[in-house]
PDB file of C-alpha atoms in Angstrom:
ATOM      1  CA  LYS J   3     -13.299 -60.814  14.424  1.00 91.00           C
ATOM      2  CA  ILE J   4     -11.490 -59.789  11.255  1.00 93.00           C
ATOM      3  CA  ALA J   5     -12.908 -56.252  11.416  1.00 96.00           C
ATOM      4  CA  LEU J   6     -11.994 -55.796  15.080  1.00 96.00           C
ATOM      5  CA  LEU J   7      -8.453 -57.088  14.570  1.00 95.00           C
ATOM      6  CA  LEU J   8      -7.928 -54.853  11.527  1.00 96.00           C
ATOM      7  CA  ALA J   9      -9.013 -51.813  13.558  1.00 95.00           C
ATOM      8  CA  LEU J  10      -6.620 -52.808  16.338  1.00 94.00           C
ATOM      9  CA  ILE J  11      -3.734 -53.191  13.893  1.00 95.00           C
ATOM     10  CA  ASN J  12      -4.423 -49.971  11.977  1.00 95.00           C
ATOM     11  CA  ARG J  13      -6.185 -47.083  13.700  1.00 92.00           C
ATOM     12  CA  GLN J  14      -6.543 -45.352  10.318  1.00 93.00           C
ATOM     13  CA  VAL J  15      -9.237 -47.889   9.403  1.00 94.00           C
ATOM     14  CA  GLY J  16     -11.557 -45.531  11.250  1.00 91.00           C
ATOM     15  CA  GLY J  17     -13.165 -47.872  13.739  1.00 92.00           C
ATOM     16  CA  VAL J  18     -15.835 -50.548  13.581  1.00 95.00           C
ATOM     17  CA  LEU J  19     -19.617 -50.534  13.934  1.00 95.00           C
ATOM     18  CA  LEU J  20     -21.207 -53.844  14.966  1.00 96.00           C
ATOM     19  CA  VAL J  21     -24.895 -54.158  14.093  1.00 95.00           C
ATOM     20  CA  GLY J  22     -26.881 -57.136  15.331  1.00 94.00           C
ATOM     21  CA  ALA J  23     -29.628 -58.493  17.532  1.00 93.00           C
ATOM     22  CA  ARG J  24     -29.370 -58.990  21.281  1.00 92.00           C
ATOM     23  CA  GLY J  25     -27.282 -61.918  22.485  1.00 92.00           C
ATOM     24  CA  THR J  26     -25.058 -62.262  19.407  1.00 93.00           C
ATOM     25  CA  ALA J  27     -21.841 -61.631  21.398  1.00 92.00           C
ATOM     26  CA  LYS J  28     -21.040 -58.163  20.051  1.00 95.00           C
ATOM     27  CA  THR J  29     -19.865 -56.875  23.433  1.00 94.00           C
ATOM     28  CA  THR J  30     -18.152 -60.174  24.251  1.00 93.00           C
ATOM     29  CA  ALA J  31     -16.108 -59.962  21.056  1.00 94.00           C
ATOM     30  CA  VAL J  32     -14.985 -56.406  21.812  1.00 95.00           C
ATOM     31  CA  ARG J  33     -14.004 -57.230  25.387  1.00 93.00           C
ATOM     32  CA  GLY J  34     -12.123 -60.247  24.077  1.00 91.00           C
ATOM     33  CA  LEU J  35      -9.637 -57.848  22.458  1.00 93.00           C
ATOM     34  CA  VAL J  36      -8.200 -56.948  25.872  1.00 91.00           C
ATOM     35  CA  GLY J  37      -5.897 -59.975  25.834  1.00 88.00           C
ATOM     36  CA  LEU J  38      -4.485 -58.936  22.441  1.00 91.00           C
ATOM     37  CA  MET J  39      -3.728 -55.292  23.153  1.00 90.00           C
ATOM     38  CA  PRO J  40      -0.109 -54.141  22.714  1.00 86.00           C
ATOM     39  CA  MET J  41       2.060 -51.839  24.811  1.00 86.00           C
ATOM     40  CA  VAL J  42       1.762 -48.137  23.925  1.00 86.00           C
ATOM     41  CA  GLU J  43       3.279 -44.909  25.217  1.00 83.00           C
ATOM     42  CA  HIS J  44       1.029 -42.973  27.620  1.00 81.00           C
ATOM     43  CA  SER J  45       1.625 -39.508  29.023  1.00 82.00           C
ATOM     44  CA  THR J  46       2.142 -39.322  32.793  1.00 82.00           C
ATOM     45  CA  CYS J  47       0.972 -35.686  32.804  1.00 81.00           C
ATOM     46  CA  GLU J  48      -2.573 -34.685  33.736  1.00 71.00           C
ATOM     47  CA  TYR J  49      -2.567 -32.426  30.666  1.00 70.00           C
ATOM     48  CA  GLY J  50      -1.356 -35.203  28.345  1.00 75.00           C
ATOM     49  CA  CYS J  51       2.020 -33.637  27.512  1.00 81.00           C
ATOM     50  CA  GLU J  52       4.402 -35.678  25.344  1.00 83.00           C
ATOM     51  CA  ALA J  53       8.025 -35.186  24.301  1.00 80.00           C
ATOM     52  CA  GLU J  54       7.053 -34.665  20.646  1.00 77.00           C
ATOM     53  CA  ASP J  55       5.188 -31.506  21.695  1.00 79.00           C
ATOM     54  CA  VAL J  56       8.558 -29.899  22.328  1.00 77.00           C
ATOM     55  CA  TYR J  57       9.729 -30.734  18.796  1.00 76.00           C
ATOM     56  CA  LEU J  58       6.524 -29.317  17.337  1.00 74.00           C
ATOM     57  CA  PHE J  59       5.950 -26.249  19.513  1.00 75.00           C
ATOM     58  CA  GLY J  60       9.053 -25.744  21.658  1.00 79.00           C
ATOM     59  CA  MET J  61       9.046 -25.756  25.451  1.00 78.00           C
ATOM     60  CA  GLY J  62       5.871 -23.688  25.368  1.00 77.00           C
ATOM     61  CA  GLY J  63       4.099 -26.755  24.003  1.00 77.00           C
ATOM     62  CA  VAL J  64       4.250 -28.566  27.371  1.00 82.00           C
ATOM     63  CA  CYS J  65       3.222 -27.576  30.875  1.00 83.00           C
ATOM     64  CA  LYS J  66       5.763 -26.138  33.340  1.00 85.00           C
ATOM     65  CA  THR J  67       6.082 -29.394  35.259  1.00 88.00           C
ATOM     66  CA  CYS J  68       6.856 -31.409  32.115  1.00 89.00           C
ATOM     67  CA  ALA J  69       9.247 -28.718  30.862  1.00 88.00           C
ATOM     68  CA  THR J  70      11.185 -29.047  34.128  1.00 87.00           C
ATOM     69  CA  LYS J  71      11.248 -32.852  33.875  1.00 88.00           C
ATOM     70  CA  LEU J  72      12.464 -32.763  30.273  1.00 86.00           C
ATOM     71  CA  GLY J  73      15.100 -30.217  31.192  1.00 86.00           C
ATOM     72  CA  MET J  74      16.408 -32.610  33.851  1.00 88.00           C
ATOM     73  CA  GLY J  75      16.352 -35.522  31.383  1.00 87.00           C
ATOM     74  CA  ASP J  76      13.379 -37.271  33.014  1.00 88.00           C
ATOM     75  CA  PRO J  77      10.697 -38.968  30.858  1.00 88.00           C
ATOM     76  CA  ILE J  78       7.132 -37.667  30.769  1.00 85.00           C
ATOM     77  CA  THR J  79       5.621 -40.818  29.234  1.00 86.00           C
ATOM     78  CA  THR J  80       5.522 -44.433  30.288  1.00 86.00           C
ATOM     79  CA  SER J  81       4.924 -47.689  28.412  1.00 87.00           C
ATOM     80  CA  GLU J  82       1.602 -49.286  29.368  1.00 87.00           C
ATOM     81  CA  GLN J  83      -0.717 -51.864  27.843  1.00 89.00           C
ATOM     82  CA  MET J  84      -3.444 -50.471  25.649  1.00 91.00           C
ATOM     83  CA  ARG J  85      -6.747 -50.362  27.582  1.00 92.00           C
ATOM     84  CA  LEU J  86     -10.427 -50.864  26.779  1.00 94.00           C
ATOM     85  CA  VAL J  87     -12.388 -47.754  27.782  1.00 94.00           C
ATOM     86  CA  GLU J  88     -16.165 -48.196  27.830  1.00 94.00           C
ATOM     87  CA  LEU J  89     -18.413 -45.156  27.483  1.00 92.00           C
ATOM     88  CA  PRO J  90     -21.371 -45.151  29.909  1.00 88.00           C
ATOM     89  CA  LEU J  91     -24.727 -44.705  28.188  1.00 82.00           C
ATOM     90  CA  ASN J  92     -25.638 -41.915  30.660  1.00 86.00           C
ATOM     91  CA  ALA J  93     -22.427 -39.948  29.995  1.00 88.00           C
ATOM     92  CA  ARG J  94     -22.809 -36.168  29.693  1.00 87.00           C
ATOM     93  CA  LEU J  95     -20.946 -34.033  27.155  1.00 88.00           C
ATOM     94  CA  GLU J  96     -18.783 -32.667  29.991  1.00 86.00           C
ATOM     95  CA  ASP J  97     -17.871 -36.224  30.990  1.00 87.00           C
ATOM     96  CA  VAL J  98     -16.849 -37.031  27.423  1.00 90.00           C
ATOM     97  CA  VAL J  99     -14.817 -33.954  26.422  1.00 87.00           C
ATOM     98  CA  GLY J 100     -13.897 -32.676  29.877  1.00 81.00           C
ATOM     99  CA  GLY J 101     -14.711 -29.531  31.786  1.00 67.00           C
ATOM    100  CA  ILE J 102     -13.992 -27.592  34.958  1.00 62.00           C
ATOM    101  CA  SER J 103     -12.785 -29.837  37.772  1.00 60.00           C
ATOM    102  CA  GLU J 104     -15.259 -29.618  40.636  1.00 57.00           C
ATOM    103  CA  ARG J 105     -12.810 -31.363  42.999  1.00 60.00           C
ATOM    104  CA  VAL J 106     -10.045 -28.800  42.430  1.00 52.00           C
ATOM    105  CA  ALA J 107     -12.548 -25.938  42.669  1.00 50.00           C
ATOM    106  CA  LEU J 108     -13.773 -27.146  46.069  1.00 55.00           C
ATOM    107  CA  GLU J 109     -10.460 -28.277  47.548  1.00 63.00           C
ATOM    108  CA  GLN J 110      -8.055 -25.667  46.176  1.00 61.00           C
ATOM    109  CA  GLN J 111     -10.400 -22.785  45.397  1.00 57.00           C
ATOM    110  CA  LYS J 112      -9.148 -22.473  41.824  1.00 56.00           C
ATOM    111  CA  VAL J 113     -10.480 -23.235  38.344  1.00 54.00           C
ATOM    112  CA  MET J 114      -8.781 -25.971  36.294  1.00 59.00           C
ATOM    113  CA  LEU J 115      -9.866 -27.921  33.237  1.00 69.00           C
ATOM    114  CA  GLU J 116     -10.099 -31.681  33.724  1.00 76.00           C
ATOM    115  CA  ARG J 117      -9.610 -34.348  31.053  1.00 80.00           C
ATOM    116  CA  GLY J 118     -12.689 -36.178  29.849  1.00 85.00           C
ATOM    117  CA  ILE J 119     -13.243 -39.752  28.691  1.00 90.00           C
ATOM    118  CA  LEU J 120     -11.980 -38.936  25.184  1.00 89.00           C
ATOM    119  CA  ALA J 121      -8.609 -37.763  26.490  1.00 86.00           C
ATOM    120  CA  GLN J 122      -8.397 -40.780  28.803  1.00 86.00           C
ATOM    121  CA  ALA J 123      -9.025 -43.007  25.783  1.00 90.00           C
ATOM    122  CA  ASP J 124      -6.014 -41.591  23.909  1.00 89.00           C
ATOM    123  CA  GLN J 125      -3.931 -44.491  22.537  1.00 89.00           C
ATOM    124  CA  ASN J 126      -6.636 -46.873  23.793  1.00 92.00           C
ATOM    125  CA  LEU J 127      -9.797 -48.527  22.436  1.00 94.00           C
ATOM    126  CA  LEU J 128     -13.032 -46.642  23.128  1.00 94.00           C
ATOM    127  CA  TYR J 129     -16.113 -48.866  23.091  1.00 95.00           C
ATOM    128  CA  ILE J 130     -19.624 -47.420  22.811  1.00 94.00           C
ATOM    129  CA  ASP J 131     -22.379 -49.964  23.405  1.00 93.00           C
ATOM    130  CA  GLU J 132     -25.850 -49.028  22.124  1.00 92.00           C
ATOM    131  CA  VAL J 133     -24.321 -46.188  20.138  1.00 91.00           C
ATOM    132  CA  ASN J 134     -27.667 -45.562  18.442  1.00 90.00           C
ATOM    133  CA  LEU J 135     -29.146 -44.508  21.806  1.00 90.00           C
ATOM    134  CA  LEU J 136     -26.401 -41.979  22.547  1.00 88.00           C
ATOM    135  CA  ASN J 137     -27.149 -38.256  22.408  1.00 87.00           C
ATOM    136  CA  SER J 138     -26.405 -36.880  18.923  1.00 85.00           C
ATOM    137  CA  THR J 139     -24.236 -34.045  20.274  1.00 88.00           C
ATOM    138  CA  ILE J 140     -22.053 -36.514  22.164  1.00 90.00           C
ATOM    139  CA  ILE J 141     -21.604 -38.964  19.293  1.00 89.00           C
ATOM    140  CA  ASP J 142     -20.736 -36.094  16.928  1.00 88.00           C
ATOM    141  CA  ALA J 143     -18.086 -34.864  19.377  1.00 89.00           C
ATOM    142  CA  ILE J 144     -16.613 -38.354  19.703  1.00 90.00           C
ATOM    143  CA  LEU J 145     -16.496 -38.973  15.951  1.00 88.00           C
ATOM    144  CA  ASP J 146     -14.901 -35.585  15.248  1.00 88.00           C
ATOM    145  CA  ALA J 147     -12.260 -36.096  17.945  1.00 89.00           C
ATOM    146  CA  ALA J 148     -11.493 -39.626  16.738  1.00 88.00           C
ATOM    147  CA  ALA J 149     -11.135 -38.441  13.132  1.00 85.00           C
ATOM    148  CA  GLN J 150      -8.870 -35.481  14.017  1.00 87.00           C
ATOM    149  CA  GLY J 151      -6.856 -37.270  16.711  1.00 87.00           C
ATOM    150  CA  GLN J 152      -7.317 -34.299  19.023  1.00 85.00           C
ATOM    151  CA  TYR J 153      -9.926 -31.815  20.233  1.00 85.00           C
ATOM    152  CA  THR J 154     -10.076 -28.510  22.075  1.00 85.00           C
ATOM    153  CA  VAL J 155     -12.134 -27.703  25.175  1.00 83.00           C
ATOM    154  CA  ARG J 156     -13.043 -24.070  25.836  1.00 79.00           C
ATOM    155  CA  ARG J 157     -14.569 -22.878  29.085  1.00 74.00           C
ATOM    156  CA  GLY J 158     -14.683 -19.101  29.240  1.00 72.00           C
ATOM    157  CA  PRO J 159     -11.164 -17.679  28.795  1.00 74.00           C
ATOM    158  CA  MET J 160      -9.546 -21.104  29.306  1.00 74.00           C
ATOM    159  CA  SER J 161      -8.872 -23.576  26.528  1.00 75.00           C
ATOM    160  CA  THR J 162      -6.901 -26.820  26.343  1.00 77.00           C
ATOM    161  CA  THR J 163      -6.234 -29.195  23.458  1.00 79.00           C
ATOM    162  CA  TYR J 164      -6.226 -32.917  24.221  1.00 81.00           C
ATOM    163  CA  ARG J 165      -5.114 -35.853  22.098  1.00 84.00           C
ATOM    164  CA  SER J 166      -7.722 -38.454  21.138  1.00 87.00           C
ATOM    165  CA  ARG J 167      -5.781 -40.976  19.044  1.00 89.00           C
ATOM    166  CA  LEU J 168      -8.161 -43.791  19.733  1.00 90.00           C
ATOM    167  CA  THR J 169      -9.548 -46.925  18.146  1.00 91.00           C
ATOM    168  CA  LEU J 170     -13.325 -46.524  18.078  1.00 92.00           C
ATOM    169  CA  VAL J 171     -15.770 -49.425  18.247  1.00 95.00           C
ATOM    170  CA  GLY J 172     -19.534 -49.078  18.494  1.00 94.00           C
ATOM    171  CA  SER J 173     -22.312 -51.645  18.701  1.00 94.00           C
ATOM    172  CA  MET J 174     -26.071 -51.418  18.326  1.00 94.00           C
ATOM    173  CA  ASN J 175     -29.282 -53.396  18.028  1.00 93.00           C
ATOM    174  CA  PRO J 176     -31.272 -51.956  15.070  1.00 91.00           C
ATOM    175  CA  GLU J 177     -34.527 -53.004  16.769  1.00 90.00           C
ATOM    176  CA  GLU J 178     -33.889 -50.282  19.378  1.00 90.00           C
ATOM    177  CA  GLY J 179     -33.454 -47.478  16.857  1.00 86.00           C
ATOM    178  CA  LEU J 180     -31.428 -46.631  13.769  1.00 85.00           C
ATOM    179  CA  LEU J 181     -28.266 -44.597  13.450  1.00 84.00           C
ATOM    180  CA  ARG J 182     -28.143 -41.501  11.253  1.00 80.00           C
ATOM    181  CA  PRO J 183     -26.501 -42.314   7.860  1.00 76.00           C
ATOM    182  CA  GLN J 184     -23.865 -39.603   8.301  1.00 75.00           C
ATOM    183  CA  ILE J 185     -22.802 -41.202  11.590  1.00 81.00           C
ATOM    184  CA  GLN J 186     -22.656 -44.665  10.035  1.00 82.00           C
ATOM    185  CA  ASP J 187     -20.368 -43.257   7.351  1.00 81.00           C
ATOM    186  CA  ARG J 188     -17.940 -42.032  10.013  1.00 84.00           C
ATOM    187  CA  PHE J 189     -17.268 -45.590  11.181  1.00 91.00           C
ATOM    188  CA  GLY J 190     -14.713 -47.189   8.872  1.00 93.00           C
ATOM    189  CA  LEU J 191     -16.060 -50.743   8.839  1.00 95.00           C
ATOM    190  CA  ARG J 192     -19.577 -52.010   9.477  1.00 94.00           C
ATOM    191  CA  VAL J 193     -20.313 -55.612  10.372  1.00 95.00           C
ATOM    192  CA  LEU J 194     -23.757 -57.221  10.350  1.00 94.00           C
ATOM    193  CA  VAL J 195     -23.663 -59.722  13.219  1.00 94.00           C
ATOM    194  CA  ARG J 196     -26.001 -62.711  13.117  1.00 92.00           C
ATOM    195  CA  GLY J 197     -26.459 -65.677  15.411  1.00 91.00           C
ATOM    196  CA  VAL J 198     -24.799 -68.979  14.550  1.00 92.00           C
ATOM    197  CA  THR J 199     -27.101 -71.348  12.644  1.00 92.00           C
ATOM    198  CA  ASP J 200     -25.124 -74.594  12.942  1.00 95.00           C
ATOM    199  CA  ILE J 201     -26.538 -76.737  15.792  1.00 96.00           C
ATOM    200  CA  LYS J 202     -23.157 -78.121  16.913  1.00 96.00           C
ATOM    201  CA  GLU J 203     -21.608 -74.661  16.988  1.00 95.00           C
ATOM    202  CA  ARG J 204     -24.496 -73.318  19.078  1.00 95.00           C
ATOM    203  CA  MET J 205     -24.033 -76.184  21.525  1.00 96.00           C
ATOM    204  CA  ASP J 206     -20.326 -75.398  21.724  1.00 96.00           C
ATOM    205  CA  ILE J 207     -21.079 -71.719  22.431  1.00 94.00           C
ATOM    206  CA  ASP J 208     -23.373 -72.713  25.296  1.00 95.00           C
ATOM    207  CA  ARG J 209     -20.782 -75.062  26.784  1.00 96.00           C
ATOM    208  CA  ARG J 210     -18.062 -72.418  26.602  1.00 94.00           C
ATOM    209  CA  ALA J 211     -20.315 -69.841  28.240  1.00 94.00           C
ATOM    210  CA  VAL J 212     -21.127 -72.243  31.086  1.00 96.00           C
ATOM    211  CA  ALA J 213     -17.463 -73.187  31.491  1.00 96.00           C
ATOM    212  CA  TYR J 214     -16.458 -69.538  31.743  1.00 94.00           C
ATOM    213  CA  LYS J 215     -19.169 -68.728  34.303  1.00 94.00           C
ATOM    214  CA  ASN J 216     -18.213 -71.700  36.493  1.00 96.00           C
ATOM    215  CA  LYS J 217     -14.416 -71.299  36.348  1.00 95.00           C
ATOM    216  CA  PRO J 218     -13.415 -68.087  34.565  1.00 93.00           C
ATOM    217  CA  TYR J 219      -9.736 -68.219  35.550  1.00 94.00           C
ATOM    218  CA  LYS J 220      -9.364 -71.810  34.328  1.00 95.00           C
ATOM    219  CA  PHE J 221     -11.147 -70.943  31.087  1.00 93.00           C
ATOM    220  CA  VAL J 222      -8.693 -68.097  30.449  1.00 91.00           C
ATOM    221  CA  SER J 223      -5.583 -70.008  31.525  1.00 94.00           C
ATOM    222  CA  ASP J 224      -6.455 -72.974  29.287  1.00 94.00           C
ATOM    223  CA  ARG J 225      -6.282 -70.602  26.306  1.00 92.00           C
ATOM    224  CA  GLU J 226      -3.344 -68.521  27.485  1.00 93.00           C
ATOM    225  CA  ALA J 227      -0.897 -69.932  24.934  1.00 94.00           C
ATOM    226  CA  GLU J 228      -3.286 -69.237  22.038  1.00 94.00           C
ATOM    227  CA  THR J 229      -3.918 -65.706  23.332  1.00 92.00           C
ATOM    228  CA  GLU J 230      -0.203 -64.935  23.660  1.00 93.00           C
ATOM    229  CA  ALA J 231       0.448 -66.248  20.142  1.00 94.00           C
ATOM    230  CA  ALA J 232      -2.363 -64.097  18.739  1.00 93.00           C
ATOM    231  CA  MET J 233      -1.023 -61.055  20.605  1.00 93.00           C
ATOM    232  CA  ALA J 234       2.473 -61.625  19.192  1.00 93.00           C
ATOM    233  CA  GLU J 235       1.039 -61.826  15.654  1.00 94.00           C
ATOM    234  CA  GLU J 236      -0.947 -58.634  16.188  1.00 93.00           C
ATOM    235  CA  ILE J 237       2.098 -56.756  17.522  1.00 93.00           C
ATOM    236  CA  GLU J 238       4.206 -57.893  14.561  1.00 95.00           C
ATOM    237  CA  ALA J 239       1.448 -56.777  12.185  1.00 96.00           C
ATOM    238  CA  ARG J 240       1.456 -53.294  13.758  1.00 94.00           C
ATOM    239  CA  LYS J 241       5.225 -53.087  13.270  1.00 94.00           C
ATOM    240  CA  ARG J 242       4.936 -54.275   9.656  1.00 96.00           C
ATOM    241  CA  LEU J 243       2.072 -51.917   8.755  1.00 96.00           C
ATOM    242  CA  PRO J 244       4.130 -48.769   7.880  1.00 96.00           C
ATOM    243  CA  LYS J 245       5.951 -50.745   5.174  1.00 97.00           C
ATOM    244  CA  VAL J 246       2.804 -52.140   3.518  1.00 97.00           C
ATOM    245  CA  GLN J 247       2.013 -50.558   0.133  1.00 95.00           C
ATOM    246  CA  LEU J 248      -0.673 -50.681  -2.566  1.00 96.00           C
ATOM    247  CA  THR J 249       0.211 -50.729  -6.255  1.00 95.00           C
ATOM    248  CA  VAL J 250      -1.467 -48.305  -8.640  1.00 96.00           C
ATOM    249  CA  ALA J 251      -3.115 -51.237 -10.445  1.00 96.00           C
ATOM    250  CA  VAL J 252      -4.731 -52.492  -7.228  1.00 96.00           C
ATOM    251  CA  GLU J 253      -5.879 -48.985  -6.288  1.00 96.00           C
ATOM    252  CA  GLU J 254      -7.447 -48.425  -9.709  1.00 97.00           C
ATOM    253  CA  LYS J 255      -9.238 -51.762  -9.542  1.00 96.00           C
ATOM    254  CA  ALA J 256     -10.750 -50.896  -6.166  1.00 96.00           C
ATOM    255  CA  LEU J 257     -11.767 -47.440  -7.346  1.00 96.00           C
ATOM    256  CA  SER J 258     -13.568 -49.023 -10.307  1.00 96.00           C
ATOM    257  CA  TRP J 259     -15.681 -51.027  -7.820  1.00 95.00           C
ATOM    258  CA  ILE J 260     -16.556 -47.825  -5.933  1.00 95.00           C
ATOM    259  CA  GLN J 261     -17.457 -46.112  -9.193  1.00 93.00           C
ATOM    260  CA  ARG J 262     -19.723 -48.985 -10.256  1.00 93.00           C
ATOM    261  CA  LEU J 263     -21.427 -48.918  -6.845  1.00 92.00           C
ATOM    262  CA  LYS J 264     -22.018 -45.148  -7.282  1.00 91.00           C
ATOM    263  CA  ILE J 265     -20.531 -44.316  -3.891  1.00 91.00           C
ATOM    264  CA  ASP J 266     -19.927 -40.586  -3.359  1.00 89.00           C
ATOM    265  CA  SER J 267     -18.133 -40.704   0.010  1.00 88.00           C
ATOM    266  CA  HIS J 268     -14.357 -40.526  -0.294  1.00 91.00           C
ATOM    267  CA  ARG J 269     -14.158 -42.384   3.009  1.00 91.00           C
ATOM    268  CA  ALA J 270     -14.984 -45.480   0.951  1.00 94.00           C
ATOM    269  CA  GLU J 271     -11.551 -45.793  -0.676  1.00 96.00           C
ATOM    270  CA  MET J 272      -9.708 -44.424   2.363  1.00 95.00           C
ATOM    271  CA  THR J 273     -11.216 -47.095   4.586  1.00 95.00           C
ATOM    272  CA  LEU J 274     -10.886 -49.809   1.947  1.00 97.00           C
ATOM    273  CA  PHE J 275      -7.187 -49.124   1.370  1.00 97.00           C
ATOM    274  CA  GLU J 276      -6.316 -48.879   5.079  1.00 97.00           C
ATOM    275  CA  ALA J 277      -8.231 -52.068   5.888  1.00 97.00           C
ATOM    276  CA  GLY J 278      -6.449 -53.817   3.003  1.00 97.00           C
ATOM    277  CA  ARG J 279      -3.075 -52.672   4.342  1.00 97.00           C
ATOM    278  CA  ALA J 280      -3.960 -54.004   7.803  1.00 97.00           C
ATOM    279  CA  LEU J 281      -5.048 -57.356   6.353  1.00 97.00           C
ATOM    280  CA  ALA J 282      -1.815 -57.709   4.371  1.00 97.00           C
ATOM    281  CA  ALA J 283       0.219 -56.822   7.478  1.00 97.00           C
ATOM    282  CA  ALA J 284      -1.674 -59.421   9.503  1.00 96.00           C
ATOM    283  CA  ASP J 285      -0.885 -61.999   6.826  1.00 96.00           C
ATOM    284  CA  GLY J 286       2.824 -61.165   6.955  1.00 95.00           C
ATOM    285  CA  ARG J 287       2.994 -59.410   3.564  1.00 96.00           C
ATOM    286  CA  LEU J 288       4.158 -55.967   2.430  1.00 97.00           C
ATOM    287  CA  ASP J 289       1.986 -55.750  -0.701  1.00 96.00           C
ATOM    288  CA  VAL J 290      -1.800 -55.430  -0.736  1.00 97.00           C
ATOM    289  CA  THR J 291      -3.459 -57.744  -3.230  1.00 96.00           C
ATOM    290  CA  GLU J 292      -6.794 -57.448  -5.008  1.00 96.00           C
ATOM    291  CA  GLU J 293      -7.976 -60.406  -2.927  1.00 97.00           C
ATOM    292  CA  ASP J 294      -7.217 -58.465   0.273  1.00 97.00           C
ATOM    293  CA  LEU J 295      -9.470 -55.645  -0.877  1.00 97.00           C
ATOM    294  CA  ARG J 296     -12.191 -58.074  -1.973  1.00 96.00           C
ATOM    295  CA  THR J 297     -12.158 -59.541   1.553  1.00 96.00           C
ATOM    296  CA  VAL J 298     -12.705 -56.206   3.295  1.00 96.00           C
ATOM    297  CA  ALA J 299     -14.849 -54.536   0.598  1.00 96.00           C
ATOM    298  CA  PRO J 300     -18.221 -55.664   2.059  1.00 94.00           C
ATOM    299  CA  LEU J 301     -17.195 -54.241   5.444  1.00 95.00           C
ATOM    300  CA  ALA J 302     -16.049 -50.916   4.012  1.00 95.00           C
ATOM    301  CA  LEU J 303     -18.459 -50.268   1.128  1.00 94.00           C
ATOM    302  CA  ARG J 304     -21.859 -51.763   1.926  1.00 89.00           C
ATOM    303  CA  GLN J 305     -23.066 -48.961   4.240  1.00 85.00           C
ATOM    304  CA  ARG J 306     -21.903 -46.270   1.823  1.00 86.00           C
ATOM    305  CA  GLN J 307     -24.137 -47.281  -1.077  1.00 79.00           C
ATOM    306  CA  THR J 308     -26.897 -44.751  -1.672  1.00 67.00           C
ATOM    307  CA  ASP J 309     -28.906 -43.401  -4.588  1.00 58.00           C
ATOM    308  CA  ILE J 310     -30.506 -40.589  -2.602  1.00 49.00           C
ATOM    309  CA  ALA J 311     -27.940 -37.953  -3.574  1.00 44.00           C
ATOM    310  CA  SER J 312     -28.375 -38.655  -7.292  1.00 42.00           C
ATOM    311  CA  GLY J 313     -31.756 -36.958  -7.290  1.00 41.00           C
ATOM    312  CA  PHE J 314     -30.197 -33.613  -6.413  1.00 36.00           C
ATOM    313  CA  PHE J 315     -27.756 -33.429  -9.355  1.00 35.00           C
TER     314      PHE J 315
END
């Protein structure tokens, strides 16, 4: 839960990979984030135009329709709640990145590029269940787009750049196949999920599951106050995040851990620092402590330990 909340507070954490056996509530935990998601600005344009495009590129940075709206003083974005977008396991590359719209081609006899799942997930949370079973080309495209915050689709002479500022969460059962190490490294935090061992807690899980299946609306409404309080805390943490800083002493301490672990990937400290900032923001503080980094270090560093590269130098 800590890893998922940190990723929701700070997109720069780089996402979360949940690794565990079947039935350990990985998907349930991700879907449980829906009630905590804040309001974000979404483009109302089919091309994803935003007002900041004008500041960056001039009026040529937005489509003609949006340029007209902005010229008349009308908004081209609207405030909506962040959504959970789930990637189907049978998704094609064209579905993910976008391609030529078959509907427009048939109905209007013209060629137009259509947004894919990645563009639809902009400013939202993209969840990939069984990520280890996904086609390598597709997962590479998703990870690149998530890291860059945008991607470009080219089909013949046409090309369009879409935003993909998304929070990425993947889950997998290692019994069904492993994930390439370079892909694991692209996820900021990795969590090893195990079943609860305490007998009373397992009984409580069963009772909650039965209660939800029998009366889902009552189950949700009984916890509405707790959910709203958690959402308010998460929203405040997001607002506080830009002000959260690390001291040089704390950074050097963390880098000494990475050095002792012989980790080559620079994503190690980037993820560690951003996760530490998110944890401090969630705790209502503006300074990251060594204890914050110790808390998130296993999530950020464990999967990046390797001695394989040392044999080549």
